[in-house]
Short mmCIF file of C-alpha atoms in Angstrom, two decimals:
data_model
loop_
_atom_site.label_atom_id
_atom_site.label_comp_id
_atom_site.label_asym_id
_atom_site.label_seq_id
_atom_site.Cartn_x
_atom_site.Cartn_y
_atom_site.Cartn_z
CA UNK A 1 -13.49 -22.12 13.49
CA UNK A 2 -12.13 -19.26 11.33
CA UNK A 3 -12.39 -16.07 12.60
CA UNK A 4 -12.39 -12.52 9.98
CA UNK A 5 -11.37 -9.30 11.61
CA UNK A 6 -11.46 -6.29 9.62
CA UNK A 7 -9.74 -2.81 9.61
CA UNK A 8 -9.32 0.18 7.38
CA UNK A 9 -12.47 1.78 6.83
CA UNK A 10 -13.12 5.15 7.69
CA UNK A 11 -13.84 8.54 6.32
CA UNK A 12 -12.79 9.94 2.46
CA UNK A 13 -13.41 12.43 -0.28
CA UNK A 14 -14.60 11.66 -3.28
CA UNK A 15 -11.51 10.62 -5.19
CA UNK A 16 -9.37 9.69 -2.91
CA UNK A 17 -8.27 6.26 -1.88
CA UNK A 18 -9.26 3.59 1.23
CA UNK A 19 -7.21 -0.07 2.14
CA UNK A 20 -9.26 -2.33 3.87
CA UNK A 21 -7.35 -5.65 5.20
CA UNK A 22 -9.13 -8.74 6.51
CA UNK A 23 -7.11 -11.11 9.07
CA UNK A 24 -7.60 -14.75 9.69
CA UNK A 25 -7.32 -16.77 12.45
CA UNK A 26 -8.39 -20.03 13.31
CA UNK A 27 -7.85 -21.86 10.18
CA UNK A 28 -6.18 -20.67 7.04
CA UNK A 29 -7.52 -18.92 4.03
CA UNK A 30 -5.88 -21.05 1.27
CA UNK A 31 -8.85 -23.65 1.68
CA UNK A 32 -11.52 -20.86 0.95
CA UNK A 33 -12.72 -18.47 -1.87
CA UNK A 34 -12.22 -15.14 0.00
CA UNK A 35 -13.10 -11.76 -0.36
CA UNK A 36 -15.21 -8.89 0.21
CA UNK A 37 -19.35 -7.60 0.28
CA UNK A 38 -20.88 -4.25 1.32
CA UNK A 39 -24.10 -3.39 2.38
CA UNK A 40 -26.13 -0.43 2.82
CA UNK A 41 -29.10 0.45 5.25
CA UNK A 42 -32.34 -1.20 3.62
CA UNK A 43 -30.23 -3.16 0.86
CA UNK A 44 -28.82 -6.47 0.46
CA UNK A 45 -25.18 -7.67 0.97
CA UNK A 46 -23.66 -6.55 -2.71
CA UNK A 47 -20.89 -8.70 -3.57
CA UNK A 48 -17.92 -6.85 -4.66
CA UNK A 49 -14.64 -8.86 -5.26
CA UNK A 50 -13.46 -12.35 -4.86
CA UNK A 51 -10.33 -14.50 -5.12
CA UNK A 52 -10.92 -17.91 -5.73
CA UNK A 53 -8.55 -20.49 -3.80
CA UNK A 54 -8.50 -23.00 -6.48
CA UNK A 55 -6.56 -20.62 -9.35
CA UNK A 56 -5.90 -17.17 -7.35
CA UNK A 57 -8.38 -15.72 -10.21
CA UNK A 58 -10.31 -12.33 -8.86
CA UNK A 59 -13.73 -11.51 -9.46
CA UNK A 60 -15.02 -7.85 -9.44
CA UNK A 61 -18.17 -6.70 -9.42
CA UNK A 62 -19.01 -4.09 -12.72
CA UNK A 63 -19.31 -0.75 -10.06
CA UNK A 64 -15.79 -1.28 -8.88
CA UNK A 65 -13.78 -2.98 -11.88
CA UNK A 66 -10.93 -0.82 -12.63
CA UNK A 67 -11.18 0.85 -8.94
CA UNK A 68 -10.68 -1.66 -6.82
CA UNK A 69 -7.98 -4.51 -6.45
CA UNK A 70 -7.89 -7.73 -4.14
CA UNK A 71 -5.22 -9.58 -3.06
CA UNK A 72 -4.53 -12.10 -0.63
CA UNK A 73 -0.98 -13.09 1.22
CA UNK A 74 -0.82 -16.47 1.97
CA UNK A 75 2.23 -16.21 4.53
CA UNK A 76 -0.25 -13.45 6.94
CA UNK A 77 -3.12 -15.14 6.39
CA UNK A 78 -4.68 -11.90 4.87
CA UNK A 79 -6.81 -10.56 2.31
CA UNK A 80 -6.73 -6.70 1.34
CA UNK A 81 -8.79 -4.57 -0.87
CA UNK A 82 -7.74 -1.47 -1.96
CA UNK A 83 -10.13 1.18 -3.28
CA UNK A 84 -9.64 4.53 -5.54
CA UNK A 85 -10.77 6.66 -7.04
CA UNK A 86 -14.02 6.54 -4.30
CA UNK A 87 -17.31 7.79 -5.05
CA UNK A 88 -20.15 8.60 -2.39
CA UNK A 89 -21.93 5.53 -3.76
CA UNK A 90 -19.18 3.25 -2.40
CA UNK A 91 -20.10 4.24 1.03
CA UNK A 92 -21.19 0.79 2.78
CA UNK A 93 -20.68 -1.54 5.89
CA UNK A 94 -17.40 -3.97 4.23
CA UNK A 95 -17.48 -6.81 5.02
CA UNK A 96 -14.75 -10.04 4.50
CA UNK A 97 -16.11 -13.36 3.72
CA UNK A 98 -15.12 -16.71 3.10
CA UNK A 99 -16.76 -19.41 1.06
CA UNK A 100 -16.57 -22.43 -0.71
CA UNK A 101 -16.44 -20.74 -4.38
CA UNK A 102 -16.46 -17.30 -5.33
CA UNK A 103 -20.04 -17.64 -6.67
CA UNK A 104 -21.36 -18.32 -3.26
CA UNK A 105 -19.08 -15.08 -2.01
CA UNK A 106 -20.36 -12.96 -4.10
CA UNK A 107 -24.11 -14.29 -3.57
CA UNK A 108 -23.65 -14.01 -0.03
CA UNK A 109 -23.92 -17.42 0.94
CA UNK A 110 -20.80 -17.02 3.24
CA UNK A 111 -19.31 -20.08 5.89
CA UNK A 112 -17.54 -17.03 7.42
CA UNK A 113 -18.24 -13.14 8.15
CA UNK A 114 -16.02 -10.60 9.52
CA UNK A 115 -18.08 -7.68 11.87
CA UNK A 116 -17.82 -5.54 8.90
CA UNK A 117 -16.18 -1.80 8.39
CA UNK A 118 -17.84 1.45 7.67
CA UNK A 119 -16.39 3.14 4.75
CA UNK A 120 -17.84 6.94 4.54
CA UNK A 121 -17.19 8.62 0.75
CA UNK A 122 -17.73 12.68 1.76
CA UNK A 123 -16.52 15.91 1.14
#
């Protein structure tokens, strides 16, 4: 059974710059499309980036192209996402996922959930 823990999130100003990481245990990410959703009170899970096991393409969604960038090490067993240039409208429960495809992922249709991270965009 694979197992996502999350760590990373926290407090930031507009503007300035957060690295969330996603560990794996239990099983190993290289059979999965893995990434990352957030989710705000009253909302639906939003998916936000992917890497797809199958080609190591990424997947962003529009609000964060540019911003954000995945990657995944295959030797920890990790997947990290770092965020700049954060706005208050990235604040959001993160959570890591894993899925057959990144279009399930990114739909939310997830094997696998990590507990999820707050990430808090304030001045």
């Amino acid at each position: 059974q694979l197992q996502l823990v999350e760590s990373g999130g926290g407090l930031v100003q507009p503007g300035g710059s957060l690295r969330l990481s996603c560990a794996a245990s239990g099983g190993t990410l290289d059979y999965y499309a893995t990434g990352w959703l957030r989710q705000v009170p009253g909302k639906e899970h939003e998916g936000v980036s992917c890497i797809s096991s199958s080609d190591g393409r990424t997947y962003y969604a529009d609000s964060v192209k540019g911003r954000f960038t995945l990657s995944r090490d295959g030797a920890k067993n990790t997947v990290d996402l770092q965020m700049n240039s954060l706005t208050p409208e990235d604040t959001a429960v993160y959570y890591c996922a894993a899925a057959p495809g990144c279009t399930y992922l990114m739909a939310g249709e997830n094997d696998y959930w990590g507990q999820g991270t707050q990430v808090t965009v304030s001045s």
